[in-house]
Short mmCIF file of C-alpha atoms in Angstrom, two decimals:
data_model
loop_
_atom_site.label_atom_id
_atom_site.label_comp_id
_atom_site.label_asym_id
_atom_site.label_seq_id
_atom_site.Cartn_x
_atom_site.Cartn_y
_atom_site.Cartn_z
CA UNK A 201 -0.79 -14.41 -23.65
CA UNK A 202 -4.28 -15.65 -22.97
CA UNK A 203 -6.24 -17.58 -25.56
CA UNK A 204 -9.74 -16.67 -26.85
CA UNK A 205 -12.49 -17.09 -24.26
CA UNK A 206 -13.37 -20.70 -23.49
CA UNK A 207 -16.63 -22.10 -22.13
CA UNK A 208 -17.37 -21.15 -18.54
CA UNK A 209 -15.31 -23.31 -16.15
CA UNK A 210 -16.68 -25.33 -13.30
CA UNK A 211 -17.06 -23.42 -10.05
CA UNK A 212 -13.78 -24.64 -8.57
CA UNK A 213 -11.68 -25.22 -11.70
CA UNK A 214 -8.73 -22.78 -11.68
CA UNK A 215 -8.11 -20.57 -14.70
CA UNK A 216 -4.48 -20.37 -15.84
CA UNK A 217 -3.28 -16.83 -16.48
CA UNK A 218 0.05 -15.94 -18.06
CA UNK A 219 2.33 -14.30 -15.50
CA UNK A 220 3.78 -11.76 -17.93
CA UNK A 221 0.32 -10.69 -19.05
CA UNK A 222 -0.90 -10.35 -15.48
CA UNK A 223 2.18 -8.36 -14.49
CA UNK A 224 1.80 -6.00 -17.47
CA UNK A 225 -1.88 -5.45 -16.70
CA UNK A 226 -1.22 -4.74 -13.02
CA UNK A 227 1.55 -2.31 -13.91
CA UNK A 228 -0.82 -0.41 -16.20
CA UNK A 229 -3.55 -0.42 -13.55
CA UNK A 230 -1.27 1.03 -10.87
CA UNK A 231 0.11 3.60 -13.32
CA UNK A 232 -3.44 4.53 -14.23
CA UNK A 233 -4.03 5.44 -10.60
CA UNK A 234 -1.15 7.90 -10.73
CA UNK A 235 1.76 5.78 -9.49
CA UNK A 236 4.95 6.54 -11.46
CA UNK A 237 5.82 3.88 -14.04
CA UNK A 238 8.88 2.34 -12.37
CA UNK A 239 7.10 2.16 -9.03
CA UNK A 240 3.98 0.72 -10.67
CA UNK A 241 6.14 -2.10 -12.09
CA UNK A 242 7.68 -2.68 -8.67
CA UNK A 243 4.21 -2.83 -7.09
CA UNK A 244 3.16 -5.37 -9.71
CA UNK A 245 6.28 -7.42 -8.91
CA UNK A 246 5.35 -7.44 -5.23
CA UNK A 247 1.73 -8.38 -5.82
CA UNK A 248 2.53 -11.18 -8.30
CA UNK A 249 5.08 -12.63 -5.86
CA UNK A 250 2.26 -14.00 -3.72
CA UNK A 251 0.60 -15.79 -6.64
CA UNK A 252 3.89 -17.10 -8.01
CA UNK A 253 5.03 -18.60 -4.72
CA UNK A 254 1.71 -20.06 -3.61
CA UNK A 255 0.91 -17.34 -1.06
CA UNK A 256 -2.36 -16.72 -2.85
CA UNK A 257 -3.85 -14.87 0.12
CA UNK A 258 -1.30 -12.08 -0.44
CA UNK A 259 -1.44 -11.87 -4.24
CA UNK A 260 -4.07 -10.46 -6.60
CA UNK A 261 -6.73 -11.71 -4.17
CA UNK A 262 -6.00 -8.47 -2.29
CA UNK A 263 -6.21 -6.14 -5.29
CA UNK A 264 -9.94 -5.39 -5.22
CA UNK A 265 -10.29 -6.10 -1.51
CA UNK A 266 -7.43 -3.98 -0.23
CA UNK A 267 -5.24 -1.98 -2.60
CA UNK A 268 -7.80 -0.40 -4.92
CA UNK A 269 -9.96 0.75 -1.97
CA UNK A 270 -6.82 2.23 -0.35
CA UNK A 271 -6.17 4.26 -3.49
CA UNK A 272 -9.82 5.20 -4.04
CA UNK A 273 -10.31 6.39 -0.45
CA UNK A 274 -7.20 8.57 -0.35
CA UNK A 275 -5.72 6.55 2.51
CA UNK A 276 -2.89 5.78 0.08
CA UNK A 277 -1.29 8.62 -1.92
CA UNK A 278 -0.27 7.29 -5.36
CA UNK A 279 2.25 10.10 -5.87
CA UNK A 280 3.69 10.11 -2.37
CA UNK A 281 7.43 10.71 -2.12
CA UNK A 282 8.89 9.16 1.05
CA UNK A 283 10.93 11.56 3.17
CA UNK A 284 14.07 10.64 5.13
CA UNK A 285 13.74 12.04 8.63
CA UNK A 286 16.98 10.74 10.15
CA UNK A 287 20.09 9.51 8.32
CA UNK A 288 23.00 8.15 10.35
CA UNK A 289 24.78 6.35 7.53
CA UNK A 290 24.14 2.73 8.43
CA UNK A 291 20.55 3.45 9.45
CA UNK A 292 17.70 5.79 8.65
CA UNK A 293 14.12 6.64 9.63
CA UNK A 294 11.76 7.31 6.74
CA UNK A 295 8.22 8.68 6.56
CA UNK A 296 6.47 6.88 3.69
CA UNK A 297 3.76 9.57 3.61
CA UNK A 298 1.01 7.06 2.75
CA UNK A 299 2.84 5.65 -0.27
CA UNK A 300 1.72 2.27 -1.61
CA UNK A 301 3.57 -0.17 0.60
CA UNK A 302 4.07 -2.66 -2.25
CA UNK A 303 6.76 -0.45 -3.76
CA UNK A 304 7.72 1.71 -0.78
CA UNK A 305 8.92 -1.26 1.29
CA UNK A 306 10.90 -2.61 -1.67
CA UNK A 307 12.65 0.73 -2.19
CA UNK A 308 13.38 0.93 1.53
CA UNK A 309 14.95 -2.53 1.48
CA UNK A 310 17.05 -1.54 -1.54
CA UNK A 311 18.22 1.46 0.49
CA UNK A 312 19.07 -0.85 3.41
CA UNK A 313 21.05 -3.09 1.03
CA UNK A 314 23.02 -0.10 -0.25
CA UNK A 315 23.80 0.97 3.31
CA UNK A 316 24.89 -2.57 4.22
CA UNK A 317 27.21 -2.58 1.22
CA UNK A 318 29.02 0.40 2.79
CA UNK A 319 28.75 -0.40 6.49
CA UNK A 320 28.14 -4.14 6.79
CA UNK A 321 24.61 -3.53 8.08
CA UNK A 322 21.83 -1.31 6.82
CA UNK A 323 18.61 -0.53 8.68
CA UNK A 324 15.71 1.49 7.30
CA UNK A 325 12.82 2.11 9.69
CA UNK A 326 9.61 3.30 8.03
CA UNK A 327 6.47 4.90 9.37
CA UNK A 328 3.39 6.34 7.71
CA UNK A 329 3.19 3.28 5.48
CA UNK A 330 0.43 1.16 3.93
CA UNK A 331 0.11 -2.61 3.45
CA UNK A 332 3.19 -4.06 1.71
CA UNK A 333 1.97 -7.49 0.56
CA UNK A 334 4.30 -10.42 1.23
CA UNK A 335 7.07 -9.63 3.71
CA UNK A 336 9.19 -12.24 1.94
CA UNK A 337 9.19 -10.31 -1.33
CA UNK A 338 11.05 -7.48 0.35
CA UNK A 339 13.40 -9.67 2.40
CA UNK A 340 14.34 -11.61 -0.75
CA UNK A 341 15.74 -8.43 -2.32
CA UNK A 342 18.58 -8.59 0.20
CA UNK A 343 19.17 -12.26 -0.57
CA UNK A 344 19.50 -11.49 -4.28
CA UNK A 345 22.23 -9.01 -3.33
CA UNK A 346 24.10 -11.76 -1.46
CA UNK A 347 22.98 -10.51 1.95
CA UNK A 348 20.69 -11.56 4.77
CA UNK A 349 17.41 -9.66 4.86
CA UNK A 350 15.09 -9.25 7.84
CA UNK A 351 11.67 -7.64 7.46
CA UNK A 352 8.95 -7.02 10.02
CA UNK A 353 5.72 -5.05 9.86
CA UNK A 354 3.02 -4.23 12.34
CA UNK A 355 -0.56 -3.50 11.28
CA UNK A 356 -0.63 0.18 12.19
CA UNK A 357 -3.74 1.01 14.18
CA UNK A 358 -5.50 -2.26 13.34
CA UNK A 359 -6.06 -4.81 16.13
CA UNK A 360 -6.88 -8.38 15.15
CA UNK A 361 -5.57 -10.82 17.78
CA UNK A 362 -6.05 -10.93 21.56
CA UNK A 363 -3.26 -11.43 24.09
CA UNK A 364 -3.37 -14.99 25.52
CA UNK A 365 -6.04 -14.95 28.21
CA UNK A 366 -7.22 -11.49 27.12
CA UNK A 367 -10.72 -10.51 26.05
CA UNK A 368 -9.81 -7.64 23.69
CA UNK A 369 -8.04 -7.68 20.30
CA UNK A 370 -4.87 -5.59 20.66
CA UNK A 371 -2.25 -6.64 18.06
CA UNK A 372 -2.11 -7.35 14.36
CA UNK A 373 -0.87 -10.47 12.61
CA UNK A 374 2.57 -8.78 12.61
CA UNK A 375 4.47 -10.64 9.87
CA UNK A 376 8.16 -11.45 9.99
CA UNK A 377 10.49 -12.59 7.20
CA UNK A 378 14.14 -13.63 6.94
CA UNK A 379 15.88 -14.33 3.62
CA UNK A 380 19.39 -15.34 2.58
CA UNK A 381 21.24 -16.90 -0.35
CA UNK A 382 21.21 -20.69 -0.11
CA UNK A 383 21.44 -23.41 -2.75
CA UNK A 384 21.64 -21.80 -6.20
CA UNK A 385 18.22 -20.77 -7.45
CA UNK A 386 16.57 -21.65 -4.15
CA UNK A 387 17.09 -18.89 -1.57
CA UNK A 388 16.17 -19.39 2.06
CA UNK A 389 12.94 -17.47 2.54
CA UNK A 390 10.99 -17.61 5.78
CA UNK A 391 7.77 -15.56 5.53
CA UNK A 392 5.33 -15.92 8.42
CA UNK A 393 2.68 -14.20 10.44
CA UNK A 394 3.09 -14.41 14.19
CA UNK A 395 -0.49 -15.63 14.41
CA UNK A 396 -1.15 -19.22 13.31
CA UNK A 397 -2.39 -17.90 9.96
CA UNK A 398 -2.77 -14.47 8.36
CA UNK A 399 -6.23 -13.00 7.86
CA UNK A 400 -5.90 -13.46 4.09
CA UNK A 401 -5.74 -17.25 4.38
CA UNK A 402 -8.87 -17.23 6.51
CA UNK A 403 -10.68 -15.09 3.95
CA UNK A 404 -9.52 -17.26 1.04
CA UNK A 405 -10.96 -20.30 2.82
CA UNK A 406 -14.20 -18.43 3.46
CA UNK A 407 -14.48 -17.45 -0.20
CA UNK A 408 -13.97 -21.07 -1.24
CA UNK A 409 -16.41 -22.37 1.34
CA UNK A 410 -13.74 -24.53 2.97
CA UNK A 411 -13.33 -25.00 6.75
CA UNK A 412 -10.06 -24.01 8.39
CA UNK A 413 -8.02 -26.28 10.70
CA UNK A 414 -9.20 -26.36 14.30
CA UNK A 415 -6.12 -24.50 15.56
CA UNK A 416 -6.51 -21.33 13.48
CA UNK A 417 -9.47 -19.58 15.10
CA UNK A 418 -11.16 -19.45 18.49
CA UNK A 419 -14.38 -17.95 19.80
CA UNK A 420 -14.67 -15.42 22.61
CA UNK A 421 -14.41 -18.21 25.16
CA UNK A 422 -11.27 -19.66 23.54
CA UNK A 423 -12.99 -22.65 21.94
CA UNK A 424 -11.89 -23.77 18.43
CA UNK A 425 -13.78 -22.40 15.42
CA UNK A 426 -13.50 -23.98 11.95
CA UNK A 427 -15.93 -21.74 10.03
CA UNK A 428 -13.67 -19.10 8.42
CA UNK A 429 -16.60 -16.76 7.78
CA UNK A 430 -16.95 -16.38 11.56
CA UNK A 431 -13.83 -14.20 11.53
CA UNK A 432 -15.36 -11.39 9.45
CA UNK A 433 -18.64 -11.76 11.35
CA UNK A 434 -16.68 -10.83 14.47
CA UNK A 435 -17.37 -14.22 16.05
CA UNK A 436 -13.82 -15.61 15.98
CA UNK A 437 -10.26 -14.51 16.72
CA UNK A 438 -6.95 -15.62 15.24
CA UNK A 439 -4.76 -17.71 17.52
CA UNK A 440 -1.05 -17.09 18.03
CA UNK A 441 1.63 -19.50 16.89
CA UNK A 442 1.93 -22.12 19.61
CA UNK A 443 -1.82 -22.32 20.07
CA UNK A 444 -2.20 -22.74 23.83
CA UNK A 445 -0.26 -22.31 27.04
CA UNK A 446 0.60 -26.01 26.99
CA UNK A 447 1.99 -25.91 23.44
CA UNK A 448 3.85 -22.58 23.55
CA UNK A 449 1.46 -19.72 22.74
CA UNK A 450 3.89 -17.34 24.48
CA UNK A 451 6.25 -17.82 21.53
CA UNK A 452 3.89 -16.49 18.87
CA UNK A 453 2.56 -13.78 21.17
CA UNK A 454 6.10 -12.76 22.12
CA UNK A 455 7.12 -12.58 18.45
CA UNK A 456 4.08 -10.41 17.76
CA UNK A 457 5.17 -7.98 20.48
CA UNK A 458 8.76 -8.05 19.18
CA UNK A 459 7.52 -7.05 15.73
CA UNK A 460 5.50 -4.21 17.29
CA UNK A 461 8.67 -2.94 18.96
CA UNK A 462 10.86 -3.24 15.88
CA UNK A 463 8.37 -1.95 13.33
CA UNK A 464 6.35 0.65 15.21
CA UNK A 465 8.23 1.86 18.28
CA UNK A 466 11.52 2.29 16.41
CA UNK A 467 9.91 4.13 13.48
CA UNK A 468 7.25 6.11 15.31
CA UNK A 469 4.33 4.42 13.49
CA UNK A 470 0.95 3.70 15.07
CA UNK A 471 1.17 1.09 17.82
CA UNK A 472 -1.43 -1.66 18.16
CA UNK A 473 -1.47 -2.12 21.96
CA UNK A 474 -2.37 1.51 22.73
CA UNK A 475 -4.89 2.77 25.34
CA UNK A 476 -7.57 3.17 22.65
CA UNK A 477 -7.22 -0.53 21.88
CA UNK A 478 -9.09 -1.23 25.12
CA UNK A 479 -12.23 0.53 23.88
CA UNK A 480 -15.15 -1.22 22.19
CA UNK A 481 -16.50 -4.75 22.43
CA UNK A 482 -13.16 -6.58 22.17
CA UNK A 483 -13.62 -7.71 18.57
CA UNK A 484 -11.11 -6.80 15.82
CA UNK A 485 -11.15 -3.04 15.31
CA UNK A 486 -9.12 -0.03 14.17
CA UNK A 487 -7.63 0.54 10.72
CA UNK A 488 -4.32 -0.42 9.16
CA UNK A 489 -3.13 3.16 8.68
CA UNK A 490 0.31 4.48 9.68
CA UNK A 491 1.91 1.04 9.44
CA UNK A 492 5.52 0.60 10.53
CA UNK A 493 8.20 -1.38 8.64
CA UNK A 494 11.54 -2.70 9.87
CA UNK A 495 13.94 -3.51 7.03
CA UNK A 496 17.42 -4.80 7.87
CA UNK A 497 20.13 -5.93 5.48
CA UNK A 498 23.27 -7.65 6.76
CA UNK A 499 26.31 -8.09 4.52
CA UNK A 500 28.50 -10.81 6.10
CA UNK A 501 31.06 -10.48 3.32
CA UNK A 502 31.59 -6.82 4.25
CA UNK A 503 31.91 -7.69 7.93
CA UNK A 504 34.29 -10.63 7.20
CA UNK A 505 36.02 -9.71 3.92
CA UNK A 506 38.54 -12.56 4.09
CA UNK A 507 35.93 -15.30 4.62
CA UNK A 508 34.12 -17.44 2.08
CA UNK A 509 30.68 -16.50 3.38
CA UNK A 510 28.90 -17.60 0.22
CA UNK A 511 30.55 -21.03 0.38
CA UNK A 512 29.68 -21.45 4.05
CA UNK A 513 26.07 -20.52 3.37
CA UNK A 514 25.76 -22.96 0.47
CA UNK A 515 27.31 -25.69 2.62
CA UNK A 516 24.82 -25.01 5.42
CA UNK A 517 21.77 -25.38 3.20
CA UNK A 518 23.20 -28.22 1.10
CA UNK A 519 23.78 -30.18 4.31
CA UNK A 520 20.13 -29.70 5.22
CA UNK A 521 18.91 -30.94 1.84
CA UNK A 522 21.22 -33.96 2.14
CA UNK A 523 19.60 -35.03 5.40
CA UNK A 524 18.12 -38.54 4.95
CA UNK A 525 14.31 -38.33 4.86
CA UNK A 526 12.03 -40.34 7.11
CA UNK A 527 9.92 -41.33 4.09
CA UNK A 528 11.18 -42.13 0.61
CA UNK A 529 10.12 -39.53 -1.92
CA UNK A 530 9.74 -36.80 0.72
CA UNK A 531 13.12 -35.05 0.73
CA UNK A 532 14.17 -32.59 3.39
CA UNK A 533 13.89 -29.00 2.21
CA UNK A 534 14.12 -25.59 3.87
CA UNK A 535 11.71 -22.60 3.77
CA UNK A 536 11.81 -21.03 0.33
CA UNK A 537 12.77 -24.17 -1.62
CA UNK A 538 9.31 -25.23 -2.68
CA UNK A 539 8.29 -21.61 -3.24
CA UNK A 540 11.16 -21.22 -5.73
CA UNK A 541 10.11 -24.44 -7.48
CA UNK A 542 6.50 -23.31 -7.67
CA UNK A 543 7.43 -19.85 -8.95
CA UNK A 544 9.44 -21.37 -11.79
CA UNK A 545 6.54 -23.66 -12.68
CA UNK A 546 3.99 -20.84 -12.63
CA UNK A 547 6.17 -18.52 -14.69
CA UNK A 548 6.34 -21.28 -17.28
CA UNK A 549 2.82 -22.72 -17.18
CA UNK A 550 0.69 -19.89 -15.84
CA UNK A 551 -0.78 -18.80 -12.51
CA UNK A 552 -3.95 -20.67 -11.47
CA UNK A 553 -6.67 -18.30 -10.31
CA UNK A 554 -10.02 -19.31 -8.80
CA UNK A 555 -12.86 -18.58 -11.25
CA UNK A 556 -14.38 -15.87 -9.02
CA UNK A 557 -11.05 -14.05 -8.83
CA UNK A 558 -10.44 -14.43 -12.55
CA UNK A 559 -13.86 -12.91 -13.22
CA UNK A 560 -13.15 -10.08 -10.79
CA UNK A 561 -9.90 -9.23 -12.60
CA UNK A 562 -11.63 -9.51 -15.98
CA UNK A 563 -14.29 -7.05 -14.79
CA UNK A 564 -11.48 -4.64 -13.94
CA UNK A 565 -10.21 -4.95 -17.54
CA UNK A 566 -7.03 -6.72 -16.53
CA UNK A 567 -7.57 -10.02 -18.33
CA UNK A 568 -9.23 -10.95 -21.59
CA UNK A 569 -9.59 -14.71 -21.79
CA UNK A 570 -8.61 -18.15 -20.53
CA UNK A 571 -5.51 -20.18 -21.20
#
């Protein structure tokens, strides 16, 4: 628990907050907005995942900026009950009915895992959804069940990034995640936007007053921008993974389109590159309503019951970690390793929050003092 209030910290000195206390407070907050208790706990799990694993742009930073306004405006229904529209055994289409994506995506992945346990694969395609936080939180649920999880989400009707060479924002950041069991206690967890960085990281940098790397943003003419505040002023656009034609921008752009197909076209959610996307001044526009999710669980052990799939997977990742490093003291690791290490450390020692965010959460009645 937190200690009695301490003297005001320096402007950039993080405040350590106990994970269990933060989780309990978030659960109560979500329940207070009408979300059923079990789902409120699940939503708190999803939100804390970002802060535990170092994805601070997708943790409690988004509470007051994103989730509470969604609930207050009615764009998110706290008591929504998702409805299954199509059920074919191994796969299903679900209307989330504006449920809070933090828990709705997790429940949908759990459904996909159950289907994979029966059929070897399980696919749940969701429409009518709201922002789900870290894609990796949901993919990791399959990994904990001994399966491979794949998660993708579009941004509904919100357009943030321009096609390469285009003058109008038409797609979202369209995150993609893949998770699987790996070395014990350290699952493989790839969690990425198809743009160079998600909008949250840009906004975190702007709030801290820090510049962003030259490859993250560009102006209307395609020139690099390092002032993160330019993004919300409408003076800068996110770049796609790959950066330029010479360095492979078609890869990030193509992945963004692939996510749009998987998450929106399959489910029937709002599609970013629609005719209305061509209207306006070309800057980011639209709203992230009617988001689409793609949640796939694959159970190799069901598909190959006589094989030692778990052993083969451990061997794969152990071989990677055994690769000799170029520099002493900098071992080779795979996506998810350092996140697992950091989560263990922050569960033990506390989650560091920037003072402004700590004060924001305190004003909401979530926290009562410093560690």
